[in-house]
JSON list of N, CA and C and ligand atoms in Angstrom, two decimals:
[
{"chain": "A", "resi": 1405, "resn": "MET", "atom": "N", "xyz": [-35.71, -3.92, 55.66]},
{"chain": "A", "resi": 1405, "resn": "MET", "atom": "CA", "xyz": [-35.08, -3.44, 54.42]},
{"chain": "A", "resi": 1405, "resn": "MET", "atom": "C", "xyz": [-33.56, -3.53, 54.56]},
{"chain": "A", "resi": 1406, "resn": "PRO", "atom": "N", "xyz": [-32.89, -4.17, 53.62]},
{"chain": "A", "resi": 1406, "resn": "PRO", "atom": "CA", "xyz": [-31.44, -4.34, 53.75]},
{"chain": "A", "resi": 1406, "resn": "PRO", "atom": "C", "xyz": [-30.70, -3.02, 53.67]},
{"chain": "A", "resi": 1407, "resn": "SER", "atom": "N", "xyz": [-29.59, -2.97, 54.39]},
{"chain": "A", "resi": 1407, "resn": "SER", "atom": "CA", "xyz": [-28.75, -1.78, 54.34]},
{"chain": "A", "resi": 1407, "resn": "SER", "atom": "C", "xyz": [-27.98, -1.72, 53.03]},
{"chain": "A", "resi": 1408, "resn": "GLN", "atom": "N", "xyz": [-27.62, -0.52, 52.67]},
{"chain": "A", "resi": 1408, "resn": "GLN", "atom": "CA", "xyz": [-26.80, -0.32, 51.49]},
{"chain": "A", "resi": 1408, "resn": "GLN", "atom": "C", "xyz": [-25.41, 0.13, 51.93]},
{"chain": "A", "resi": 1409, "resn": "VAL", "atom": "N", "xyz": [-24.39, -0.42, 51.29]},
{"chain": "A", "resi": 1409, "resn": "VAL", "atom": "CA", "xyz": [-23.04, -0.03, 51.62]},
{"chain": "A", "resi": 1409, "resn": "VAL", "atom": "C", "xyz": [-22.61, 1.13, 50.71]},
{"chain": "A", "resi": 1410, "resn": "TYR", "atom": "N", "xyz": [-21.82, 2.05, 51.26]},
{"chain": "A", "resi": 1410, "resn": "TYR", "atom": "CA", "xyz": [-21.36, 3.18, 50.46]},
{"chain": "A", "resi": 1410, "resn": "TYR", "atom": "C", "xyz": [-19.88, 3.42, 50.74]},
{"chain": "A", "resi": 1411, "resn": "VAL", "atom": "N", "xyz": [-19.23, 4.09, 49.81]},
{"chain": "A", "resi": 1411, "resn": "VAL", "atom": "CA", "xyz": [-17.85, 4.56, 49.99]},
{"chain": "A", "resi": 1411, "resn": "VAL", "atom": "C", "xyz": [-17.86, 6.08, 49.87]},
{"chain": "A", "resi": 1412, "resn": "ASP", "atom": "N", "xyz": [-17.28, 6.76, 50.85]},
{"chain": "A", "resi": 1412, "resn": "ASP", "atom": "CA", "xyz": [-17.10, 8.21, 50.73]},
{"chain": "A", "resi": 1412, "resn": "ASP", "atom": "C", "xyz": [-15.83, 8.46, 49.94]},
{"chain": "A", "resi": 1413, "resn": "GLN", "atom": "N", "xyz": [-15.99, 8.79, 48.66]},
{"chain": "A", "resi": 1413, "resn": "GLN", "atom": "CA", "xyz": [-14.85, 8.90, 47.75]},
{"chain": "A", "resi": 1413, "resn": "GLN", "atom": "C", "xyz": [-14.02, 10.16, 47.98]},
{"chain": "A", "resi": 1414, "resn": "GLN", "atom": "N", "xyz": [-14.55, 11.09, 48.77]},
{"chain": "A", "resi": 1414, "resn": "GLN", "atom": "CA", "xyz": [-13.76, 12.27, 49.13]},
{"chain": "A", "resi": 1414, "resn": "GLN", "atom": "C", "xyz": [-12.66, 11.91, 50.13]},
{"chain": "A", "resi": 1415, "resn": "ILE", "atom": "N", "xyz": [-12.90, 10.82, 50.84]},
{"chain": "A", "resi": 1415, "resn": "ILE", "atom": "CA", "xyz": [-11.97, 10.42, 51.90]},
{"chain": "A", "resi": 1415, "resn": "ILE", "atom": "C", "xyz": [-11.09, 9.25, 51.48]},
{"chain": "A", "resi": 1416, "resn": "CYS", "atom": "N", "xyz": [-11.61, 8.37, 50.62]},
{"chain": "A", "resi": 1416, "resn": "CYS", "atom": "CA", "xyz": [-10.87, 7.17, 50.17]},
{"chain": "A", "resi": 1416, "resn": "CYS", "atom": "C", "xyz": [-9.49, 7.55, 49.64]},
{"chain": "A", "resi": 1417, "resn": "ILE", "atom": "N", "xyz": [-8.47, 6.75, 50.04]},
{"chain": "A", "resi": 1417, "resn": "ILE", "atom": "CA", "xyz": [-7.10, 6.99, 49.57]},
{"chain": "A", "resi": 1417, "resn": "ILE", "atom": "C", "xyz": [-6.68, 5.94, 48.52]},
{"chain": "A", "resi": 1418, "resn": "GLY", "atom": "N", "xyz": [-7.62, 5.10, 48.12]},
{"chain": "A", "resi": 1418, "resn": "GLY", "atom": "CA", "xyz": [-7.34, 4.16, 47.03]},
{"chain": "A", "resi": 1418, "resn": "GLY", "atom": "C", "xyz": [-6.36, 3.06, 47.37]},
{"chain": "A", "resi": 1419, "resn": "CYS", "atom": "N", "xyz": [-6.34, 2.64, 48.62]},
{"chain": "A", "resi": 1419, "resn": "CYS", "atom": "CA", "xyz": [-5.37, 1.62, 49.03]},
{"chain": "A", "resi": 1419, "resn": "CYS", "atom": "C", "xyz": [-5.70, 0.24, 48.46]},
{"chain": "A", "resi": 1420, "resn": "GLY", "atom": "N", "xyz": [-6.95, 0.02, 48.08]},
{"chain": "A", "resi": 1420, "resn": "GLY", "atom": "CA", "xyz": [-7.34, -1.24, 47.47]},
{"chain": "A", "resi": 1420, "resn": "GLY", "atom": "C", "xyz": [-7.68, -2.36, 48.43]},
{"chain": "A", "resi": 1421, "resn": "LEU", "atom": "N", "xyz": [-7.63, -2.09, 49.71]},
{"chain": "A", "resi": 1421, "resn": "LEU", "atom": "CA", "xyz": [-7.88, -3.14, 50.70]},
{"chain": "A", "resi": 1421, "resn": "LEU", "atom": "C", "xyz": [-9.30, -3.70, 50.58]},
{"chain": "A", "resi": 1422, "resn": "CYS", "atom": "N", "xyz": [-10.26, -2.83, 50.47]},
{"chain": "A", "resi": 1422, "resn": "CYS", "atom": "CA", "xyz": [-11.65, -3.30, 50.37]},
{"chain": "A", "resi": 1422, "resn": "CYS", "atom": "C", "xyz": [-11.86, -4.14, 49.12]},
{"chain": "A", "resi": 1423, "resn": "VAL", "atom": "N", "xyz": [-11.16, -3.78, 48.05]},
{"chain": "A", "resi": 1423, "resn": "VAL", "atom": "CA", "xyz": [-11.27, -4.52, 46.79]},
{"chain": "A", "resi": 1423, "resn": "VAL", "atom": "C", "xyz": [-10.70, -5.93, 46.97]},
{"chain": "A", "resi": 1424, "resn": "SER", "atom": "N", "xyz": [-9.59, -6.03, 47.68]},
{"chain": "A", "resi": 1424, "resn": "SER", "atom": "CA", "xyz": [-9.01, -7.35, 47.88]},
{"chain": "A", "resi": 1424, "resn": "SER", "atom": "C", "xyz": [-9.85, -8.19, 48.83]},
{"chain": "A", "resi": 1425, "resn": "ILE", "atom": "N", "xyz": [-10.55, -7.56, 49.76]},
{"chain": "A", "resi": 1425, "resn": "ILE", "atom": "CA", "xyz": [-11.40, -8.31, 50.70]},
{"chain": "A", "resi": 1425, "resn": "ILE", "atom": "C", "xyz": [-12.70, -8.75, 50.03]},
{"chain": "A", "resi": 1426, "resn": "GLU", "atom": "N", "xyz": [-13.35, -7.88, 49.30]},
{"chain": "A", "resi": 1426, "resn": "GLU", "atom": "CA", "xyz": [-14.63, -8.22, 48.67]},
{"chain": "A", "resi": 1426, "resn": "GLU", "atom": "C", "xyz": [-14.74, -7.60, 47.27]},
{"chain": "A", "resi": 1427, "resn": "PRO", "atom": "N", "xyz": [-14.06, -8.22, 46.30]},
{"chain": "A", "resi": 1427, "resn": "PRO", "atom": "CA", "xyz": [-14.09, -7.69, 44.93]},
{"chain": "A", "resi": 1427, "resn": "PRO", "atom": "C", "xyz": [-15.46, -7.80, 44.26]},
{"chain": "A", "resi": 1428, "resn": "GLY", "atom": "N", "xyz": [-16.35, -8.60, 44.86]},
{"chain": "A", "resi": 1428, "resn": "GLY", "atom": "CA", "xyz": [-17.69, -8.70, 44.30]},
{"chain": "A", "resi": 1428, "resn": "GLY", "atom": "C", "xyz": [-18.51, -7.43, 44.51]},
{"chain": "A", "resi": 1429, "resn": "VAL", "atom": "N", "xyz": [-18.06, -6.58, 45.42]},
{"chain": "A", "resi": 1429, "resn": "VAL", "atom": "CA", "xyz": [-18.79, -5.35, 45.74]},
{"chain": "A", "resi": 1429, "resn": "VAL", "atom": "C", "xyz": [-17.98, -4.10, 45.40]},
{"chain": "A", "resi": 1430, "resn": "PHE", "atom": "N", "xyz": [-16.68, -4.12, 45.76]},
{"chain": "A", "resi": 1430, "resn": "PHE", "atom": "CA", "xyz": [-15.85, -2.92, 45.60]},
{"chain": "A", "resi": 1430, "resn": "PHE", "atom": "C", "xyz": [-14.90, -3.05, 44.42]},
{"chain": "A", "resi": 1431, "resn": "ARG", "atom": "N", "xyz": [-14.63, -1.95, 43.77]},
{"chain": "A", "resi": 1431, "resn": "ARG", "atom": "CA", "xyz": [-13.58, -1.89, 42.75]},
{"chain": "A", "resi": 1431, "resn": "ARG", "atom": "C", "xyz": [-13.02, -0.47, 42.74]},
{"chain": "A", "resi": 1432, "resn": "LEU", "atom": "N", "xyz": [-11.79, -0.36, 42.22]},
{"chain": "A", "resi": 1432, "resn": "LEU", "atom": "CA", "xyz": [-11.21, 0.98, 42.06]},
{"chain": "A", "resi": 1432, "resn": "LEU", "atom": "C", "xyz": [-11.69, 1.55, 40.74]},
{"chain": "A", "resi": 1433, "resn": "ASN", "atom": "N", "xyz": [-12.15, 2.78, 40.76]},
{"chain": "A", "resi": 1433, "resn": "ASN", "atom": "CA", "xyz": [-12.65, 3.39, 39.53]},
{"chain": "A", "resi": 1433, "resn": "ASN", "atom": "C", "xyz": [-11.51, 4.10, 38.79]},
{"chain": "A", "resi": 1434, "resn": "GLY", "atom": "N", "xyz": [-11.84, 4.78, 37.73]},
{"chain": "A", "resi": 1434, "resn": "GLY", "atom": "CA", "xyz": [-10.83, 5.44, 36.91]},
{"chain": "A", "resi": 1434, "resn": "GLY", "atom": "C", "xyz": [-10.07, 6.54, 37.61]},
{"chain": "A", "resi": 1435, "resn": "ASP", "atom": "N", "xyz": [-10.63, 7.04, 38.70]},
{"chain": "A", "resi": 1435, "resn": "ASP", "atom": "CA", "xyz": [-9.95, 8.06, 39.51]},
{"chain": "A", "resi": 1435, "resn": "ASP", "atom": "C", "xyz": [-9.09, 7.44, 40.60]},
{"chain": "A", "resi": 1436, "resn": "GLY", "atom": "N", "xyz": [-9.07, 6.08, 40.65]},
{"chain": "A", "resi": 1436, "resn": "GLY", "atom": "CA", "xyz": [-8.23, 5.41, 41.63]},
{"chain": "A", "resi": 1436, "resn": "GLY", "atom": "C", "xyz": [-8.80, 5.35, 43.03]},
{"chain": "A", "resi": 1437, "resn": "VAL", "atom": "N", "xyz": [-10.11, 5.56, 43.12]},
{"chain": "A", "resi": 1437, "resn": "VAL", "atom": "CA", "xyz": [-10.76, 5.42, 44.42]},
{"chain": "A", "resi": 1437, "resn": "VAL", "atom": "C", "xyz": [-11.82, 4.33, 44.33]},
{"chain": "A", "resi": 1438, "resn": "SER", "atom": "N", "xyz": [-12.19, 3.83, 45.49]},
{"chain": "A", "resi": 1438, "resn": "SER", "atom": "CA", "xyz": [-13.13, 2.71, 45.53]},
{"chain": "A", "resi": 1438, "resn": "SER", "atom": "C", "xyz": [-14.54, 3.15, 45.22]},
{"chain": "A", "resi": 1439, "resn": "GLU", "atom": "N", "xyz": [-15.26, 2.24, 44.57]},
{"chain": "A", "resi": 1439, "resn": "GLU", "atom": "CA", "xyz": [-16.69, 2.45, 44.36]},
{"chain": "A", "resi": 1439, "resn": "GLU", "atom": "C", "xyz": [-17.41, 1.13, 44.56]},
{"chain": "A", "resi": 1440, "resn": "VAL", "atom": "N", "xyz": [-18.70, 1.22, 44.87]},
{"chain": "A", "resi": 1440, "resn": "VAL", "atom": "CA", "xyz": [-19.54, 0.03, 44.98]},
{"chain": "A", "resi": 1440, "resn": "VAL", "atom": "C", "xyz": [-20.06, -0.27, 43.58]},
{"chain": "A", "resi": 1441, "resn": "HIS", "atom": "N", "xyz": [-19.61, -1.39, 43.00]},
{"chain": "A", "resi": 1441, "resn": "HIS", "atom": "CA", "xyz": [-20.04, -1.71, 41.63]},
{"chain": "A", "resi": 1441, "resn": "HIS", "atom": "C", "xyz": [-21.18, -2.70, 41.61]},
{"chain": "A", "resi": 1442, "resn": "ASP", "atom": "N", "xyz": [-21.39, -3.41, 42.71]},
{"chain": "A", "resi": 1442, "resn": "ASP", "atom": "CA", "xyz": [-22.52, -4.34, 42.76]},
{"chain": "A", "resi": 1442, "resn": "ASP", "atom": "C", "xyz": [-23.01, -4.43, 44.20]},
{"chain": "A", "resi": 1443, "resn": "GLN", "atom": "N", "xyz": [-24.06, -3.71, 44.48]},
{"chain": "A", "resi": 1443, "resn": "GLN", "atom": "CA", "xyz": [-24.58, -3.62, 45.84]},
{"chain": "A", "resi": 1443, "resn": "GLN", "atom": "C", "xyz": [-24.91, -4.99, 46.42]},
{"chain": "A", "resi": 1444, "resn": "GLY", "atom": "N", "xyz": [-25.42, -5.88, 45.57]},
{"chain": "A", "resi": 1444, "resn": "GLY", "atom": "CA", "xyz": [-25.81, -7.20, 46.05]},
{"chain": "A", "resi": 1444, "resn": "GLY", "atom": "C", "xyz": [-24.81, -8.29, 45.72]},
{"chain": "A", "resi": 1445, "resn": "GLY", "atom": "N", "xyz": [-23.61, -7.89, 45.31]},
{"chain": "A", "resi": 1445, "resn": "GLY", "atom": "CA", "xyz": [-22.66, -8.87, 44.76]},
{"chain": "A", "resi": 1445, "resn": "GLY", "atom": "C", "xyz": [-21.77, -9.55, 45.76]},
{"chain": "A", "resi": 1446, "resn": "GLY", "atom": "N", "xyz": [-21.95, -9.26, 47.04]},
{"chain": "A", "resi": 1446, "resn": "GLY", "atom": "CA", "xyz": [-21.00, -9.81, 47.98]},
{"chain": "A", "resi": 1446, "resn": "GLY", "atom": "C", "xyz": [-21.62, -10.37, 49.23]},
{"chain": "A", "resi": 1447, "resn": "ASP", "atom": "N", "xyz": [-20.74, -10.75, 50.09]},
{"chain": "A", "resi": 1447, "resn": "ASP", "atom": "CA", "xyz": [-21.10, -11.36, 51.36]},
{"chain": "A", "resi": 1447, "resn": "ASP", "atom": "C", "xyz": [-21.08, -10.27, 52.43]},
{"chain": "A", "resi": 1448, "resn": "SER", "atom": "N", "xyz": [-22.14, -10.19, 53.23]},
{"chain": "A", "resi": 1448, "resn": "SER", "atom": "CA", "xyz": [-22.23, -9.10, 54.20]},
{"chain": "A", "resi": 1448, "resn": "SER", "atom": "C", "xyz": [-21.11, -9.16, 55.24]},
{"chain": "A", "resi": 1449, "resn": "GLY", "atom": "N", "xyz": [-20.67, -10.38, 55.56]},
{"chain": "A", "resi": 1449, "resn": "GLY", "atom": "CA", "xyz": [-19.55, -10.50, 56.50]},
{"chain": "A", "resi": 1449, "resn": "GLY", "atom": "C", "xyz": [-18.27, -9.92, 55.93]},
{"chain": "A", "resi": 1450, "resn": "LYS", "atom": "N", "xyz": [-18.05, -10.17, 54.64]},
{"chain": "A", "resi": 1450, "resn": "LYS", "atom": "CA", "xyz": [-16.86, -9.62, 53.97]},
{"chain": "A", "resi": 1450, "resn": "LYS", "atom": "C", "xyz": [-16.97, -8.10, 53.86]},
{"chain": "A", "resi": 1451, "resn": "ILE", "atom": "N", "xyz": [-18.16, -7.63, 53.57]},
{"chain": "A", "resi": 1451, "resn": "ILE", "atom": "CA", "xyz": [-18.36, -6.17, 53.50]},
{"chain": "A", "resi": 1451, "resn": "ILE", "atom": "C", "xyz": [-18.04, -5.55, 54.86]},
{"chain": "A", "resi": 1452, "resn": "GLN", "atom": "N", "xyz": [-18.54, -6.19, 55.91]},
{"chain": "A", "resi": 1452, "resn": "GLN", "atom": "CA", "xyz": [-18.26, -5.65, 57.25]},
{"chain": "A", "resi": 1452, "resn": "GLN", "atom": "C", "xyz": [-16.77, -5.69, 57.54]},
{"chain": "A", "resi": 1453, "resn": "GLN", "atom": "N", "xyz": [-16.10, -6.75, 57.08]},
{"chain": "A", "resi": 1453, "resn": "GLN", "atom": "CA", "xyz": [-14.65, -6.84, 57.26]},
{"chain": "A", "resi": 1453, "resn": "GLN", "atom": "C", "xyz": [-13.95, -5.68, 56.54]},
{"chain": "A", "resi": 1454, "resn": "ALA", "atom": "N", "xyz": [-14.43, -5.35, 55.35]},
{"chain": "A", "resi": 1454, "resn": "ALA", "atom": "CA", "xyz": [-13.86, -4.22, 54.61]},
{"chain": "A", "resi": 1454, "resn": "ALA", "atom": "C", "xyz": [-14.10, -2.91, 55.36]},
{"chain": "A", "resi": 1455, "resn": "ILE", "atom": "N", "xyz": [-15.31, -2.76, 55.90]},
{"chain": "A", "resi": 1455, "resn": "ILE", "atom": "CA", "xyz": [-15.62, -1.56, 56.68]},
{"chain": "A", "resi": 1455, "resn": "ILE", "atom": "C", "xyz": [-14.66, -1.44, 57.86]},
{"chain": "A", "resi": 1456, "resn": "ASP", "atom": "N", "xyz": [-14.47, -2.56, 58.55]},
{"chain": "A", "resi": 1456, "resn": "ASP", "atom": "CA", "xyz": [-13.63, -2.55, 59.75]},
{"chain": "A", "resi": 1456, "resn": "ASP", "atom": "C", "xyz": [-12.15, -2.37, 59.41]},
{"chain": "A", "resi": 1457, "resn": "SER", "atom": "N", "xyz": [-11.75, -2.73, 58.17]},
{"chain": "A", "resi": 1457, "resn": "SER", "atom": "CA", "xyz": [-10.34, -2.71, 57.79]},
{"chain": "A", "resi": 1457, "resn": "SER", "atom": "C", "xyz": [-9.92, -1.42, 57.10]},
{"chain": "A", "resi": 1458, "resn": "CYS", "atom": "N", "xyz": [-10.86, -0.66, 56.57]},
{"chain": "A", "resi": 1458, "resn": "CYS", "atom": "CA", "xyz": [-10.51, 0.55, 55.81]},
{"chain": "A", "resi": 1458, "resn": "CYS", "atom": "C", "xyz": [-9.70, 1.51, 56.69]},
{"chain": "A", "resi": 1459, "resn": "PRO", "atom": "N", "xyz": [-8.50, 1.87, 56.25]},
{"chain": "A", "resi": 1459, "resn": "PRO", "atom": "CA", "xyz": [-7.63, 2.68, 57.10]},
{"chain": "A", "resi": 1459, "resn": "PRO", "atom": "C", "xyz": [-8.12, 4.10, 57.35]},
{"chain": "A", "resi": 1460, "resn": "VAL", "atom": "N", "xyz": [-9.03, 4.57, 56.52]},
{"chain": "A", "resi": 1460, "resn": "VAL", "atom": "CA", "xyz": [-9.55, 5.94, 56.73]},
{"chain": "A", "resi": 1460, "resn": "VAL", "atom": "C", "xyz": [-11.05, 5.95, 57.06]},
{"chain": "A", "resi": 1461, "resn": "ASN", "atom": "N", "xyz": [-11.58, 4.76, 57.35]},
{"chain": "A", "resi": 1461, "resn": "ASN", "atom": "CA", "xyz": [-12.99, 4.64, 57.78]},
{"chain": "A", "resi": 1461, "resn": "ASN", "atom": "C", "xyz": [-13.97, 5.36, 56.86]},
{"chain": "A", "resi": 1462, "resn": "CYS", "atom": "N", "xyz": [-13.82, 5.12, 55.57]},
{"chain": "A", "resi": 1462, "resn": "CYS", "atom": "CA", "xyz": [-14.72, 5.82, 54.63]},
{"chain": "A", "resi": 1462, "resn": "CYS", "atom": "C", "xyz": [-15.76, 4.89, 54.01]},
{"chain": "A", "resi": 1463, "resn": "ILE", "atom": "N", "xyz": [-15.89, 3.67, 54.54]},
{"chain": "A", "resi": 1463, "resn": "ILE", "atom": "CA", "xyz": [-16.95, 2.76, 54.08]},
{"chain": "A", "resi": 1463, "resn": "ILE", "atom": "C", "xyz": [-17.97, 2.62, 55.20]},
{"chain": "A", "resi": 1464, "resn": "GLY", "atom": "N", "xyz": [-19.22, 2.59, 54.84]},
{"chain": "A", "resi": 1464, "resn": "GLY", "atom": "CA", "xyz": [-20.24, 2.43, 55.87]},
{"chain": "A", "resi": 1464, "resn": "GLY", "atom": "C", "xyz": [-21.54, 1.94, 55.29]},
{"chain": "A", "resi": 1465, "resn": "TRP", "atom": "N", "xyz": [-22.48, 1.71, 56.20]},
{"chain": "A", "resi": 1465, "resn": "TRP", "atom": "CA", "xyz": [-23.85, 1.33, 55.82]},
{"chain": "A", "resi": 1465, "resn": "TRP", "atom": "C", "xyz": [-24.74, 2.56, 55.91]},
{"chain": "A", "resi": 1466, "resn": "ARG", "atom": "N", "xyz": [-25.76, 2.58, 55.09]},
{"chain": "A", "resi": 1466, "resn": "ARG", "atom": "CA", "xyz": [-26.79, 3.62, 55.25]},
{"chain": "A", "resi": 1466, "resn": "ARG", "atom": "C", "xyz": [-28.15, 3.00, 54.99]},
{"chain": "B", "resi": 2575, "resn": "LIG", "atom": "S1", "xyz": [-10.12, 0.30, 52.04]},
{"chain": "B", "resi": 2575, "resn": "LIG", "atom": "FE1", "xyz": [-10.93, 2.39, 52.29]},
{"chain": "B", "resi": 2575, "resn": "LIG", "atom": "S2", "xyz": [-9.27, 3.73, 51.60]},
{"chain": "B", "resi": 2575, "resn": "LIG", "atom": "FE2", "xyz": [-8.79, 1.68, 50.85]},
{"chain": "B", "resi": 2575, "resn": "LIG", "atom": "S3", "xyz": [-9.65, 1.64, 48.76]},
{"chain": "B", "resi": 2575, "resn": "LIG", "atom": "FE3", "xyz": [-11.20, 0.81, 50.15]},
{"chain": "B", "resi": 2575, "resn": "LIG", "atom": "S4", "xyz": [-12.50, 2.56, 50.67]},
{"chain": "B", "resi": 2575, "resn": "LIG", "atom": "FE4", "xyz": [-10.58, 3.36, 49.84]}
]
């Protein structure tokens, strides 16, 4: 069963890095924090890059 990526929006600082790395999956919502808008919309390598690049480590798999 494939993993699902999530953003902990309580921790996200809205830097936009994940959005620039994989806009097919992440976007900034109206509150200025990241959300997953399309779980299947991206490349898993790019998602992992976003996870590894997030400055507050609030993206992960579950
Ligand atoms: S990289 Fe991390 S802190 Fe920056 S917008 Fe994405 S989830 Fe938020």
